Short mmCIF file of C-alpha atoms and ligand atoms in Angstrom, two decimals:
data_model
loop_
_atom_site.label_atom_id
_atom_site.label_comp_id
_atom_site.label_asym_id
_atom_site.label_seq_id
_atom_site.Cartn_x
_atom_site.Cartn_y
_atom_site.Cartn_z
CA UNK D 1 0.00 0.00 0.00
CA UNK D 2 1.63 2.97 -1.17
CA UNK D 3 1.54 6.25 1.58
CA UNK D 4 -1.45 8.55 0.43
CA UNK D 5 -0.50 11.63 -0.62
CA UNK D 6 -2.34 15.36 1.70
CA UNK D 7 -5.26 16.10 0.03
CA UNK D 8 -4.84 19.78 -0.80
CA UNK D 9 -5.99 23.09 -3.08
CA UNK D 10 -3.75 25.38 -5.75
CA UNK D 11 -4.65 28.04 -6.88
CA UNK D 12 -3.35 30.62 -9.13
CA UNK D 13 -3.87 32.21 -12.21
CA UNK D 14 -2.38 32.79 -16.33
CA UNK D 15 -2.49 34.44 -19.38
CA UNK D 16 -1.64 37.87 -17.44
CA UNK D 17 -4.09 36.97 -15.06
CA UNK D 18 -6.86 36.17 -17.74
CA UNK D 19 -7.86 32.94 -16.21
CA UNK D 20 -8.25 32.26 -12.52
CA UNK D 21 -7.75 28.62 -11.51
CA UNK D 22 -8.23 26.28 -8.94
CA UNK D 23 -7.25 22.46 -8.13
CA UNK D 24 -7.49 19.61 -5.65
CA UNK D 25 -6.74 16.08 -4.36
CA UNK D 26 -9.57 15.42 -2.19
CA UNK D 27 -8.62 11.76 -2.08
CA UNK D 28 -8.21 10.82 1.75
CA UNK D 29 -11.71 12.96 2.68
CA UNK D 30 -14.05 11.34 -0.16
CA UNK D 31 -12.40 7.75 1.61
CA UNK D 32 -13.46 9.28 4.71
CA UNK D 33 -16.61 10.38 3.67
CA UNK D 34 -17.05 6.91 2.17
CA UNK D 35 -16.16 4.94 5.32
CA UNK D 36 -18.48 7.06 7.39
CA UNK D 37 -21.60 6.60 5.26
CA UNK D 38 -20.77 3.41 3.82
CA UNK D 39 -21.67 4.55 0.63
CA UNK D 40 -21.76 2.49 -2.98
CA UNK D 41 -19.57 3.65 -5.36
CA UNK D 42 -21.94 5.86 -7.84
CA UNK D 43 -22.96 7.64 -4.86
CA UNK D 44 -19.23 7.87 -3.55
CA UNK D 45 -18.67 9.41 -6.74
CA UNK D 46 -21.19 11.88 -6.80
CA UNK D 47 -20.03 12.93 -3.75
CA UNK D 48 -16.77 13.23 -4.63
CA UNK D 49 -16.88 15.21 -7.51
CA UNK D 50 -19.62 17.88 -5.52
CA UNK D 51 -16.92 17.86 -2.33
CA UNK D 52 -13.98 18.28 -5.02
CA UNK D 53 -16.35 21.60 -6.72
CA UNK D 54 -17.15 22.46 -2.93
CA UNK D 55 -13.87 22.92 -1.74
CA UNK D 56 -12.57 24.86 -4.98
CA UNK D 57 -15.93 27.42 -4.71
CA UNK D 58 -15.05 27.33 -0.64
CA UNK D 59 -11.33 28.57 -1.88
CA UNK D 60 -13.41 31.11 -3.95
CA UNK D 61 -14.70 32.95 0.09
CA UNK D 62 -12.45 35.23 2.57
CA UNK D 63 -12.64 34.63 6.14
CA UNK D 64 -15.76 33.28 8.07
CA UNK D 65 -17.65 33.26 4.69
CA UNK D 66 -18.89 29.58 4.04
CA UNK D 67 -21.45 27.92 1.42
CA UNK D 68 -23.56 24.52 0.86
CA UNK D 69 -24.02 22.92 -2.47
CA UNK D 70 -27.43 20.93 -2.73
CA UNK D 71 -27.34 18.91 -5.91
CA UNK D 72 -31.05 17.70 -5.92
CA UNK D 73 -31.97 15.65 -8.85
CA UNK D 74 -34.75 12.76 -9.27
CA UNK D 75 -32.15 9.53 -9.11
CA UNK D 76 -31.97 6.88 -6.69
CA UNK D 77 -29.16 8.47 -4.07
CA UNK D 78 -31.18 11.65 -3.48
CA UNK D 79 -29.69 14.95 -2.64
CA UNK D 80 -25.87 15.66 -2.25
CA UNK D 81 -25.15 18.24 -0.05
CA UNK D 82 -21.25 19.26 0.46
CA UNK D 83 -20.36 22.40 3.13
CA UNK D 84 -17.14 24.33 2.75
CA UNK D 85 -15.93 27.34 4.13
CA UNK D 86 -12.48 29.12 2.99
CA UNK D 87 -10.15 27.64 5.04
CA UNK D 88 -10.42 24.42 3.42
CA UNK D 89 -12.64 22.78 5.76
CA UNK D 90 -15.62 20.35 3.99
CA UNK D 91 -17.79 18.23 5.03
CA UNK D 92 -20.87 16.38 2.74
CA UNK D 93 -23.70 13.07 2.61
CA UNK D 94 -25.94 11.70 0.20
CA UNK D 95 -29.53 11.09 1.34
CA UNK D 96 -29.29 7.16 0.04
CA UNK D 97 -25.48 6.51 0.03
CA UNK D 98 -26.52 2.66 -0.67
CA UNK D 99 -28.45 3.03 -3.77
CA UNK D 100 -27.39 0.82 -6.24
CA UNK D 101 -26.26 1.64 -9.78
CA UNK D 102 -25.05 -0.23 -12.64
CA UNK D 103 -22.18 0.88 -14.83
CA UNK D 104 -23.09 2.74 -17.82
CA UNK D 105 -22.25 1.65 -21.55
CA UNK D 106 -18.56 2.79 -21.09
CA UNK D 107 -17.93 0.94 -17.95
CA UNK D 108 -17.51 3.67 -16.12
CA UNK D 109 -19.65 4.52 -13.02
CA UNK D 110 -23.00 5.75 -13.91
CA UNK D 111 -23.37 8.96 -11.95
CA UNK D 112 -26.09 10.32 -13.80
CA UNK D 113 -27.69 7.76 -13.70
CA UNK D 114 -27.56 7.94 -9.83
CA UNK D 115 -28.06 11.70 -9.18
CA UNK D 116 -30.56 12.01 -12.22
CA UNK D 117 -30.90 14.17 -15.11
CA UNK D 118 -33.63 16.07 -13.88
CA UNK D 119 -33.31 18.94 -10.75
CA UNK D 120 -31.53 21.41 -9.83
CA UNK D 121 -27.89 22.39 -8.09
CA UNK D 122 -28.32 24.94 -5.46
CA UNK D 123 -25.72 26.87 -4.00
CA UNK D 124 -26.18 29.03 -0.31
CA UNK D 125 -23.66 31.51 0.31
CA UNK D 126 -23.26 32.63 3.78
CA UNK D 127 -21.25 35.83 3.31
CA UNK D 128 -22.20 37.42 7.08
CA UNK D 129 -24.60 39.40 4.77
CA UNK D 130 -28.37 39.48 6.62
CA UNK D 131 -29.45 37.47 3.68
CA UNK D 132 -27.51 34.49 2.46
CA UNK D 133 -26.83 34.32 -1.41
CA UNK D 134 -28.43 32.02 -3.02
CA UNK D 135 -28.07 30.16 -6.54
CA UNK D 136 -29.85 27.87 -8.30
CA UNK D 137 -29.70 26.10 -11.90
CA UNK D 138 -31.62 23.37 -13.55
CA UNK D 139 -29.50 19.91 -13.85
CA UNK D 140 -28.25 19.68 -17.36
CA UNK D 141 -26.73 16.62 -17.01
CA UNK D 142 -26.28 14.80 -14.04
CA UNK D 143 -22.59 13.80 -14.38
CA UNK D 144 -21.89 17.21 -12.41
CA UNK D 145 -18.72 18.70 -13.74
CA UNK D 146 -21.13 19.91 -16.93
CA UNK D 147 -23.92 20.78 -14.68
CA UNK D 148 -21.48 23.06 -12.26
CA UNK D 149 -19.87 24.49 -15.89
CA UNK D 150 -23.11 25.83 -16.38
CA UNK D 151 -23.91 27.07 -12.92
CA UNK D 152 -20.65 29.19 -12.95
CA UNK D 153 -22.27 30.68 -16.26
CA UNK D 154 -25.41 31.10 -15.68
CA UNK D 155 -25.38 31.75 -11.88
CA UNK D 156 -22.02 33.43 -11.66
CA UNK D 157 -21.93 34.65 -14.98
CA UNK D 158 -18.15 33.40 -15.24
CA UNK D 159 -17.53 31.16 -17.97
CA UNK D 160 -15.81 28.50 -16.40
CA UNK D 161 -14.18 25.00 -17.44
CA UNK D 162 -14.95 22.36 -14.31
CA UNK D 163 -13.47 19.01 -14.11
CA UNK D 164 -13.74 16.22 -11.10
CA UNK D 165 -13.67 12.56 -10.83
CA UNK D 166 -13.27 9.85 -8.35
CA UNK D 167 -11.83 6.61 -8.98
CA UNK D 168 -13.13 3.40 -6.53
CA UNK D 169 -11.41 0.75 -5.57
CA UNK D 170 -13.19 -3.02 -6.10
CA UNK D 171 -13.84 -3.06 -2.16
CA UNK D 172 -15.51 0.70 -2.68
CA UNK D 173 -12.76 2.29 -1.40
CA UNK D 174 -11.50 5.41 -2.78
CA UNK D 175 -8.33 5.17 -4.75
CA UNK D 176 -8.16 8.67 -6.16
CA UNK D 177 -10.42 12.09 -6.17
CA UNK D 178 -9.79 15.41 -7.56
CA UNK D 179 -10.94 17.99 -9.98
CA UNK D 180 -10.28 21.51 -11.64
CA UNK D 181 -11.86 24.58 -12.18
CA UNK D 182 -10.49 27.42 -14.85
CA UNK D 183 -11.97 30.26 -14.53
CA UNK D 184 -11.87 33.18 -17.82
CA UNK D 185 -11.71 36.49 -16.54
CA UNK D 186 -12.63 39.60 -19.10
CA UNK D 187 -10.14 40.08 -21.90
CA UNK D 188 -9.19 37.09 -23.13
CA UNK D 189 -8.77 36.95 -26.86
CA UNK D 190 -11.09 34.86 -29.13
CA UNK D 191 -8.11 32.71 -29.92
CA UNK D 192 -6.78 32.32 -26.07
CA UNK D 193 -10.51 31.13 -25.47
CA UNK D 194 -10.40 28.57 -28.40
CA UNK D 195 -6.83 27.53 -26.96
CA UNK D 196 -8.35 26.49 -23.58
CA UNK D 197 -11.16 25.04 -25.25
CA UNK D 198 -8.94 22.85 -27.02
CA UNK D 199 -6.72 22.19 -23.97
CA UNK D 200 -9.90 21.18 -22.22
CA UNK D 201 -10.80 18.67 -24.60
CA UNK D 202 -7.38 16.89 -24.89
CA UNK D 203 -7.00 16.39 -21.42
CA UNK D 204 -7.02 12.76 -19.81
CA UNK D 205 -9.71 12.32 -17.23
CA UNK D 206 -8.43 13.61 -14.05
CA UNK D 207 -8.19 10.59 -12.19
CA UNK D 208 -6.13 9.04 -14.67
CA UNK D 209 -3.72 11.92 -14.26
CA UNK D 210 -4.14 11.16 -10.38
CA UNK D 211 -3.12 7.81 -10.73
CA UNK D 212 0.03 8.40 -12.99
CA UNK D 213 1.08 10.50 -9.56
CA UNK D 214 0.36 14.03 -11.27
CA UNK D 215 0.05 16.97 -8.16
CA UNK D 216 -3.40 19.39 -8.74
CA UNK D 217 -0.06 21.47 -10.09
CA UNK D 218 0.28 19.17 -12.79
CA UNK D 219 -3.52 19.23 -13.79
CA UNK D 220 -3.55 22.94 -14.62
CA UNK D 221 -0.51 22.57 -16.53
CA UNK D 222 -2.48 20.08 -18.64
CA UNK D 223 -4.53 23.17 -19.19
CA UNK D 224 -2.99 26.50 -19.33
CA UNK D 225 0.96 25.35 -19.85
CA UNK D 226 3.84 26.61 -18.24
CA UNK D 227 2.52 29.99 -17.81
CA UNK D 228 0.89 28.82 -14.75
CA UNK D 229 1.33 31.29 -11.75
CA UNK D 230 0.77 29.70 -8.51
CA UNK D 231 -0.54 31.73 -5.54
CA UNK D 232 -0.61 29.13 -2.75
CA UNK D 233 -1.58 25.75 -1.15
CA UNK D 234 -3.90 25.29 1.29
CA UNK D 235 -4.55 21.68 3.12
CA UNK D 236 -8.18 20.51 2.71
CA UNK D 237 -9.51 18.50 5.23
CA UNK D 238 -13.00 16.60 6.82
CA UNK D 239 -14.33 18.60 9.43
CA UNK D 240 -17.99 18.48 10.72
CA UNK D 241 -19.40 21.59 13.09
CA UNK D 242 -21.59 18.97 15.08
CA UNK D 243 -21.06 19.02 18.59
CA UNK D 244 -22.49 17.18 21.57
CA UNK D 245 -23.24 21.24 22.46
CA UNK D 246 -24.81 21.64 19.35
CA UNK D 247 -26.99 18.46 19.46
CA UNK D 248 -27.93 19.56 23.47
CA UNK D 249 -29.07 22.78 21.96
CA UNK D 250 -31.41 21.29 19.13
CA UNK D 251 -32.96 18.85 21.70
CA UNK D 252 -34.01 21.86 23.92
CA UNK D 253 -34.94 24.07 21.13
CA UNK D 254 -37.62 20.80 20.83
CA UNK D 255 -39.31 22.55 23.88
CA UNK D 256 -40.72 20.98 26.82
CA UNK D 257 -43.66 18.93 26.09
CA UNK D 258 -41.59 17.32 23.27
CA UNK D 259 -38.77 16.25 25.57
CA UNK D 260 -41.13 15.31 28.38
CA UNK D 261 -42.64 12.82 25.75
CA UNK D 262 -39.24 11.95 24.57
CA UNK D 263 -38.43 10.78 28.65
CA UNK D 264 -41.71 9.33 28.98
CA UNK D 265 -41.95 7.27 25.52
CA UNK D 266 -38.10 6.46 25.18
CA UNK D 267 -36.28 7.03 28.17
CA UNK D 268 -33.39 8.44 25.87
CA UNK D 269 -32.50 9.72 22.64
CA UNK D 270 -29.69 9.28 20.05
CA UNK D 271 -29.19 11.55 17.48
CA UNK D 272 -27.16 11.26 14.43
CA UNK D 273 -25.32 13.68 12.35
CA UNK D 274 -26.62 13.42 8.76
CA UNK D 275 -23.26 15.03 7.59
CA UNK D 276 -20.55 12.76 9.82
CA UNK D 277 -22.84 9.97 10.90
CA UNK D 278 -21.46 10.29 14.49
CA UNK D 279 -23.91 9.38 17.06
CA UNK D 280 -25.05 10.96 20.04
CA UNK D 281 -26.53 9.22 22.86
CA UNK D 282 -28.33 10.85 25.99
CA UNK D 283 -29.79 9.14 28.89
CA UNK D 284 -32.45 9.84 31.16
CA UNK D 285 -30.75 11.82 33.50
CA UNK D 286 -29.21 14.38 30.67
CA UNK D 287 -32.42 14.54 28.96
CA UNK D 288 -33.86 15.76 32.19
CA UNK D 289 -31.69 18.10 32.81
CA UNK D 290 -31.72 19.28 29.14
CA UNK D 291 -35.53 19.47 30.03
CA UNK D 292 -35.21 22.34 32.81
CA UNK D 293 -33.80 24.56 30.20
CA UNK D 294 -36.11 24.00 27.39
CA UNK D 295 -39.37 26.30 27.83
CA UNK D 296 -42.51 25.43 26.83
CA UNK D 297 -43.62 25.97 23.21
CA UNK D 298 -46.23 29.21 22.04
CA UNK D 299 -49.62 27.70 21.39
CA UNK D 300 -49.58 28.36 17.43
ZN1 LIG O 401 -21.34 15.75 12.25
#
């Protein structure tokens, strides 16, 4: 078993600052993500290539500035939803991380066929604004790097080139995840744009790259060549806000006729974190106590 590489996030730009881009190994956090939900490998995928978009639009915020991507379409796994925030912190689930999926007619995993090819991507930006931005575009595809393309277009209005995949392992695991996202700032020439286009085009499929032992360095050079201006690395890793604080406070937000029938019914309760799947277990005794500080709830 070869030692896995830091999963981590370049950035930088070219062309005289023409083109913005971005680039990640998200490897050991889609594994984790995988182990924690014990999910099938088209919904691994899926969730893998929205984490490896999640943490590249999460490079995109400043400071305390964080966002959620709901991809939402009408196949079997349900939603994906992936959180990120700017200091390359992610966390993300799928609603039915078990769903099965066959292959499609290359072989290859069918992730459209597991997210669907009907729905919409939705994007919350919490920018410390008093209302959150919020972005939404209709599913185009379902294989996701097309579908985000057009929601940095249409959404955004910045014509974009995104590219993710994840590659699984025959026991599920992951064995490599990663993507790209180039970005065209105003002012590039006609010809420039065609060069990308090309560029885009030619490119292996990223985990392929991955595999050969190519950095997220390497992938952009595939891209814009050797005019590539790096700006810096960040370290991405798994990190859920849930807290047994946090789950204390949602039980006595409940109020107190709730957790009087919780005590009465159940004699405890155990919540789990839809994003982590940690588990959090409270006896009699803490639910009681939980219960002096919850207050009843107004009569609606
Ligand atoms: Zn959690």
């Amino acid at each position: 078993m070869e030692e896995q590489l830091k999963d981590i996030l370049v950035r930088g730009t070219a062309w005289d600052g023409k083109i913005r881009v971005f680039a990640v190994r998200t490897t050991n956090i889609v594994e984790e993500l995988r182990r924690r939900h014990d999910s099938f490998p088209t919904a691994t995928a899926a969730l893998g290539r929205t984490l490896s978009v999640g943490a590249m639009m999460g490079a995109m915020l400043k400071g305390k500035e964080r966002l959620t991507i709901q991809v939402k379409g009408d196949g079997p796994i349900g939603q994906v939803v992936v959180d990120a925030n700017a200091n390359g912190e992610i966390r993300g689930y799928v609603d039915h991380p078990q769903a099965h999926h066959a292959s499609n007619d290359k072989g290859k995993l069918d992730v459209a066929g597991a997210v669907g090819t009907s729905g919409y991507i939705h994007v919350t930006k919490d920018l410390g604004l008093k209302e959150p931005y919020r972005g939404s575009v209709p599913l185009i595809s379902g294989e996701l790097a097309e579908d985000f393309t057009y929601y940095f277009a249409v959404s955004e209005q910045t014509p974009s080139a995104v590219g993710v995949g994840v590659l699984v392992e025959n026991d599920n695991s992951v064995l490599h995840a990663g993507g790209y996202i180039v970005q065209l700032m105003p002012g590039l020439a006609d010809a420039e744009i065609t060069r990308l286009e090309q560029a885009v085009a030619k490119m292996p499929p990223v985990t392929t790259l991955l595999a050969q032992g190519q950095t997220p360095e390497d992938l952009l050079r595939w891209l814009v060549g050797e005019d590539l201006v790096i700006h810096d690395t960040m370290p991405l890793v798994f990190k859920c806000q849930c807290s047994e604080e946090r789950v204390e406070q949602t039980l006595i937000s409940l109020g107190e006729s709730e957790l009087r029938m919780i005590i009465e019914d159940d004699a405890r309760a155990e919540v789990v974190c839809h994003f982590c799947n940690e588990k959090y277990s409270f006896g009699k005794d803490r639910l009681e106590q939980l219960l002096v500080q919850a207050k009843p709830k107004p009569v609606q």
